[in-house]
Short mmCIF file of C-alpha atoms in Angstrom, two decimals:
data_model
loop_
_atom_site.label_atom_id
_atom_site.label_comp_id
_atom_site.label_asym_id
_atom_site.label_seq_id
_atom_site.Cartn_x
_atom_site.Cartn_y
_atom_site.Cartn_z
CA MET A 164 12.38 6.50 -11.79
CA THR A 165 11.13 3.55 -14.32
CA ASP A 166 8.86 3.89 -17.31
CA PRO A 167 5.78 2.11 -16.68
CA LYS A 168 4.83 -0.61 -18.56
CA PRO A 169 1.13 -1.55 -18.93
CA VAL A 170 1.05 -4.78 -17.72
CA ASP A 171 -1.99 -6.18 -15.36
CA SER A 172 0.75 -7.81 -13.08
CA LEU A 173 -1.86 -9.68 -10.85
CA ALA A 174 -4.59 -10.32 -13.22
CA GLY A 175 -6.88 -13.36 -11.88
CA GLN A 176 -5.31 -13.00 -8.29
CA GLU A 177 -7.66 -10.40 -6.75
CA GLU A 178 -10.15 -13.34 -5.41
CA LEU A 179 -6.73 -14.63 -3.10
CA ARG A 180 -6.06 -11.05 -1.96
CA PRO A 181 -9.57 -9.35 -1.73
CA LEU A 182 -9.66 -5.29 -1.90
CA ASP A 183 -12.26 -5.18 0.39
CA ALA A 184 -12.46 -5.43 4.23
CA LEU A 185 -11.88 -8.51 5.89
CA CYS A 186 -13.59 -9.31 9.49
CA CYS A 187 -10.86 -8.99 12.98
CA PRO A 188 -11.27 -11.85 14.52
CA ASP A 189 -13.06 -11.04 18.20
CA ASP A 190 -10.17 -12.84 19.95
CA ALA A 191 -7.47 -11.76 17.33
CA LYS A 192 -5.68 -9.82 20.40
CA ALA A 193 -5.09 -13.18 22.64
CA ARG A 194 -4.22 -15.25 19.83
CA ILE A 195 -1.77 -12.83 18.42
CA ALA A 196 -0.39 -12.55 22.09
CA GLY A 197 -0.15 -16.25 22.62
CA ALA A 198 1.56 -16.61 19.79
CA VAL A 199 4.30 -13.90 20.54
CA ARG A 200 4.34 -15.67 23.72
CA THR A 201 4.99 -19.21 22.32
CA ILE A 202 7.87 -17.32 19.71
CA LEU A 203 10.16 -15.71 22.55
CA GLU A 204 9.82 -19.06 24.64
CA ALA A 205 11.03 -21.01 21.23
CA LEU A 206 13.77 -18.95 21.12
CA GLY A 207 15.10 -19.80 24.69
CA GLU A 208 13.77 -16.52 26.23
CA ASP A 209 11.51 -16.34 29.37
CA PRO A 210 8.26 -14.49 28.56
CA ALA A 211 7.82 -13.89 32.44
CA ARG A 212 11.19 -11.76 32.72
CA GLU A 213 10.53 -7.92 33.12
CA GLY A 214 11.67 -6.76 29.93
CA LEU A 215 9.34 -9.56 28.20
CA ASN A 216 6.31 -10.19 30.10
CA ASP A 217 4.04 -7.30 28.73
CA THR A 218 5.69 -7.68 25.43
CA PRO A 219 3.16 -10.15 23.78
CA ARG A 220 0.35 -7.55 24.52
CA ARG A 221 2.27 -4.98 23.09
CA VAL A 222 2.90 -7.03 20.09
CA ALA A 223 -0.77 -7.90 19.75
CA GLU A 224 -1.71 -4.44 19.70
CA MET A 225 0.93 -3.25 17.15
CA TYR A 226 0.18 -5.53 14.97
CA LEU A 227 -3.57 -4.90 14.72
CA GLU A 228 -2.68 -1.61 14.54
CA VAL A 229 -0.24 -1.98 11.59
CA PHE A 230 -2.60 -4.28 9.86
CA GLY A 231 -5.32 -2.34 10.52
CA GLY A 232 -6.12 -1.97 6.85
CA LEU A 233 -7.32 -5.43 6.62
CA TYR A 234 -10.29 -4.62 8.33
CA GLU A 235 -11.20 -1.43 5.98
CA ASP A 236 -11.93 -0.56 2.36
CA PRO A 237 -9.97 1.97 1.35
CA ARG A 238 -11.73 2.69 -2.11
CA GLU A 239 -14.48 3.84 0.22
CA HIS A 240 -12.36 6.97 0.68
CA LEU A 241 -12.56 7.75 -3.54
CA LYS A 242 -16.77 7.73 -3.22
CA THR A 243 -16.23 11.42 -1.88
CA GLN A 244 -15.87 13.28 -5.09
CA PHE A 245 -17.14 16.51 -6.57
CA SER A 246 -16.93 17.60 -10.14
CA ALA A 247 -18.44 21.37 -10.46
CA ASP A 248 -15.18 22.67 -11.52
CA ARG A 249 -14.95 19.87 -14.37
CA HIS A 250 -11.19 19.89 -14.16
CA GLN A 251 -9.91 17.85 -16.99
CA GLY A 252 -6.12 18.38 -16.88
CA ALA A 253 -4.13 15.50 -14.75
CA VAL A 254 -4.31 15.43 -10.92
CA ILE A 255 -0.71 14.51 -9.44
CA VAL A 256 0.16 13.99 -5.54
CA LYS A 257 3.81 13.18 -5.05
CA ASP A 258 5.46 11.83 -2.19
CA ILE A 259 3.11 10.17 0.04
CA ARG A 260 5.01 8.53 2.94
CA PHE A 261 3.37 5.03 3.79
CA HIS A 262 4.50 2.07 5.93
CA SER A 263 3.82 -1.61 5.08
CA MET A 264 4.87 -4.78 6.08
CA CYS A 265 6.12 -7.06 3.73
CA GLU A 266 4.20 -10.67 4.29
CA HIS A 267 7.10 -13.00 3.48
CA HIS A 268 9.12 -11.91 6.35
CA LEU A 269 6.42 -9.54 8.04
CA LEU A 270 9.41 -7.12 8.08
CA PRO A 271 8.66 -2.90 7.58
CA VAL A 272 8.78 -1.59 3.98
CA VAL A 273 9.05 2.39 4.35
CA GLY A 274 8.74 4.65 0.92
CA ARG A 275 7.01 7.00 -1.03
CA ALA A 276 3.89 6.72 -2.96
CA HIS A 277 3.54 8.92 -6.32
CA VAL A 278 -0.38 8.78 -7.95
CA ALA A 279 -1.82 10.76 -10.86
CA TYR A 280 -4.99 10.54 -12.59
CA LEU A 281 -6.49 12.18 -15.43
CA PRO A 282 -10.19 12.53 -14.77
CA ALA A 283 -13.12 11.45 -16.91
CA GLY A 284 -16.02 13.03 -16.91
CA GLY A 285 -15.31 15.94 -14.50
CA ARG A 286 -15.16 13.28 -11.35
CA LEU A 287 -12.41 14.41 -9.14
CA THR A 288 -11.53 13.31 -5.22
CA GLY A 289 -10.04 15.24 -2.43
CA LEU A 290 -6.46 14.99 -2.44
CA SER A 291 -5.83 13.61 0.93
CA LYS A 292 -8.46 10.82 -0.35
CA LEU A 293 -5.76 9.88 -2.47
CA ALA A 294 -3.29 9.44 0.22
CA ARG A 295 -5.74 7.47 2.16
CA VAL A 296 -6.08 5.07 -0.56
CA VAL A 297 -2.07 4.54 0.10
CA GLU A 298 -2.26 4.14 3.63
CA GLY A 299 -5.34 1.80 3.60
CA PHE A 300 -3.79 -0.83 1.28
CA ALA A 301 -0.34 -0.58 2.76
CA ARG A 302 -1.18 -1.51 6.56
CA ARG A 303 -1.70 -4.88 5.59
CA PRO A 304 0.76 -7.91 4.89
CA GLN A 305 1.61 -6.96 1.18
CA LEU A 306 3.94 -7.07 -1.64
CA GLN A 307 4.87 -4.13 -3.13
CA GLU A 308 4.24 -4.89 -6.59
CA ARG A 309 0.58 -5.43 -5.31
CA LEU A 310 -0.13 -2.59 -3.30
CA THR A 311 1.19 -0.73 -6.80
CA ASP A 312 -1.86 -2.49 -8.15
CA GLN A 313 -4.22 -2.61 -5.91
CA ILE A 314 -4.20 1.52 -5.40
CA ALA A 315 -4.31 1.72 -9.68
CA ARG A 316 -7.23 -0.58 -9.51
CA SER A 317 -9.20 1.39 -6.65
CA LEU A 318 -8.53 4.66 -8.83
CA GLU A 319 -10.16 2.69 -11.92
CA GLU A 320 -12.91 1.37 -10.15
CA ILE A 321 -14.37 4.10 -8.43
CA LEU A 322 -13.02 7.54 -10.14
CA GLN A 323 -13.35 6.01 -13.60
CA PRO A 324 -10.48 8.50 -15.00
CA ALA A 325 -9.32 8.39 -18.60
CA ALA A 326 -5.80 7.49 -17.12
CA VAL A 327 -4.03 6.39 -13.92
CA LEU A 328 -0.41 5.98 -12.95
CA VAL A 329 1.12 4.80 -9.78
CA VAL A 330 4.81 4.71 -9.01
CA LEU A 331 6.07 3.55 -5.32
CA GLU A 332 9.43 3.93 -4.29
CA ALA A 333 10.80 1.81 -1.14
CA GLU A 334 12.99 -0.03 1.07
CA HIS A 335 12.56 -3.16 2.35
CA MET A 336 13.87 -4.12 5.49
CA CYS A 337 14.04 -7.62 4.90
CA MET A 338 16.91 -6.98 2.28
CA SER A 339 18.34 -3.85 4.76
CA MET A 340 18.41 -6.09 8.27
CA ARG A 341 18.37 -9.87 6.99
CA GLY A 342 19.63 -11.92 3.67
CA VAL A 343 21.48 -10.05 1.75
CA ARG A 344 21.79 -7.07 3.69
CA ALA A 345 21.75 -3.99 1.40
CA PRO A 346 20.57 -1.33 3.62
CA GLY A 347 19.54 1.70 1.32
CA SER A 348 18.80 0.08 -1.42
CA SER A 349 15.39 0.96 -3.08
CA THR A 350 12.75 -0.85 -4.99
CA VAL A 351 10.57 0.65 -7.42
CA THR A 352 7.29 -0.44 -9.10
CA SER A 353 5.03 1.33 -11.46
CA ILE A 354 1.68 0.77 -13.42
CA ALA A 355 -0.14 2.78 -16.09
CA ARG A 356 -3.56 2.37 -16.93
CA GLY A 357 -5.81 3.71 -19.50
CA VAL A 358 -4.31 6.86 -21.95
CA TRP A 359 -1.28 6.59 -20.37
CA ALA A 360 -0.79 3.04 -20.64
CA GLU A 361 -1.29 3.02 -24.57
CA ASP A 362 0.46 6.49 -25.23
CA HIS A 363 4.47 6.53 -24.60
CA ALA A 364 4.84 10.51 -25.19
CA ALA A 365 1.87 11.06 -22.70
CA ARG A 366 3.34 8.92 -19.83
CA GLN A 367 6.58 10.14 -20.26
CA GLU A 368 5.20 13.68 -19.37
CA ILE A 369 3.48 12.65 -16.50
CA LEU A 370 6.69 11.20 -15.23
CA SER A 371 8.76 13.82 -15.90
CA LEU A 372 6.48 15.73 -13.79
CA LEU A 373 6.85 13.09 -10.99
CA ARG A 374 10.68 13.03 -11.06
CA SER A 375 10.53 17.23 -10.93
#
């Protein structure tokens, strides 16, 4: 697992990749199905044959499901907070499984997320809410680097913690199935914010807990 550097990899670009929800077009399902039918015809297939005649509809429903994160704001999950216990130590959730889609080839990305934050002012959120934030942003056309950044930004914005650390490990089917054809390869991205971005020793301590 790599040592995160205190860099803002997508600074100034969020206006092109909003964190909040988009509006799903009313005719999205029909338009996607029509596009899939066109692709099948372009491949020389017959969309009317038995094995394919319902494929456009199925693919349209699948796309609206796997890209459903476009139509929600995952930050909303973090607004469920509690502070009565005044916990001040690190909160870490490891091995959050996620599935995403690479926006370059629309092929799956399958991986694990490790999320840690250091509460400030006693502000805590439910552990499941961290997993829901990962899932929400993962269910969009994504880059792994951007996904890492969006999770960290959301925690920073809503929880206002003293520190945030996000590490993602994933296999990209666009590398495993095509092109270089390197099945089993893993891409690791990470980002540290706040105290953990500035204090190398503190960051290493949290990383050691993620590795254990």
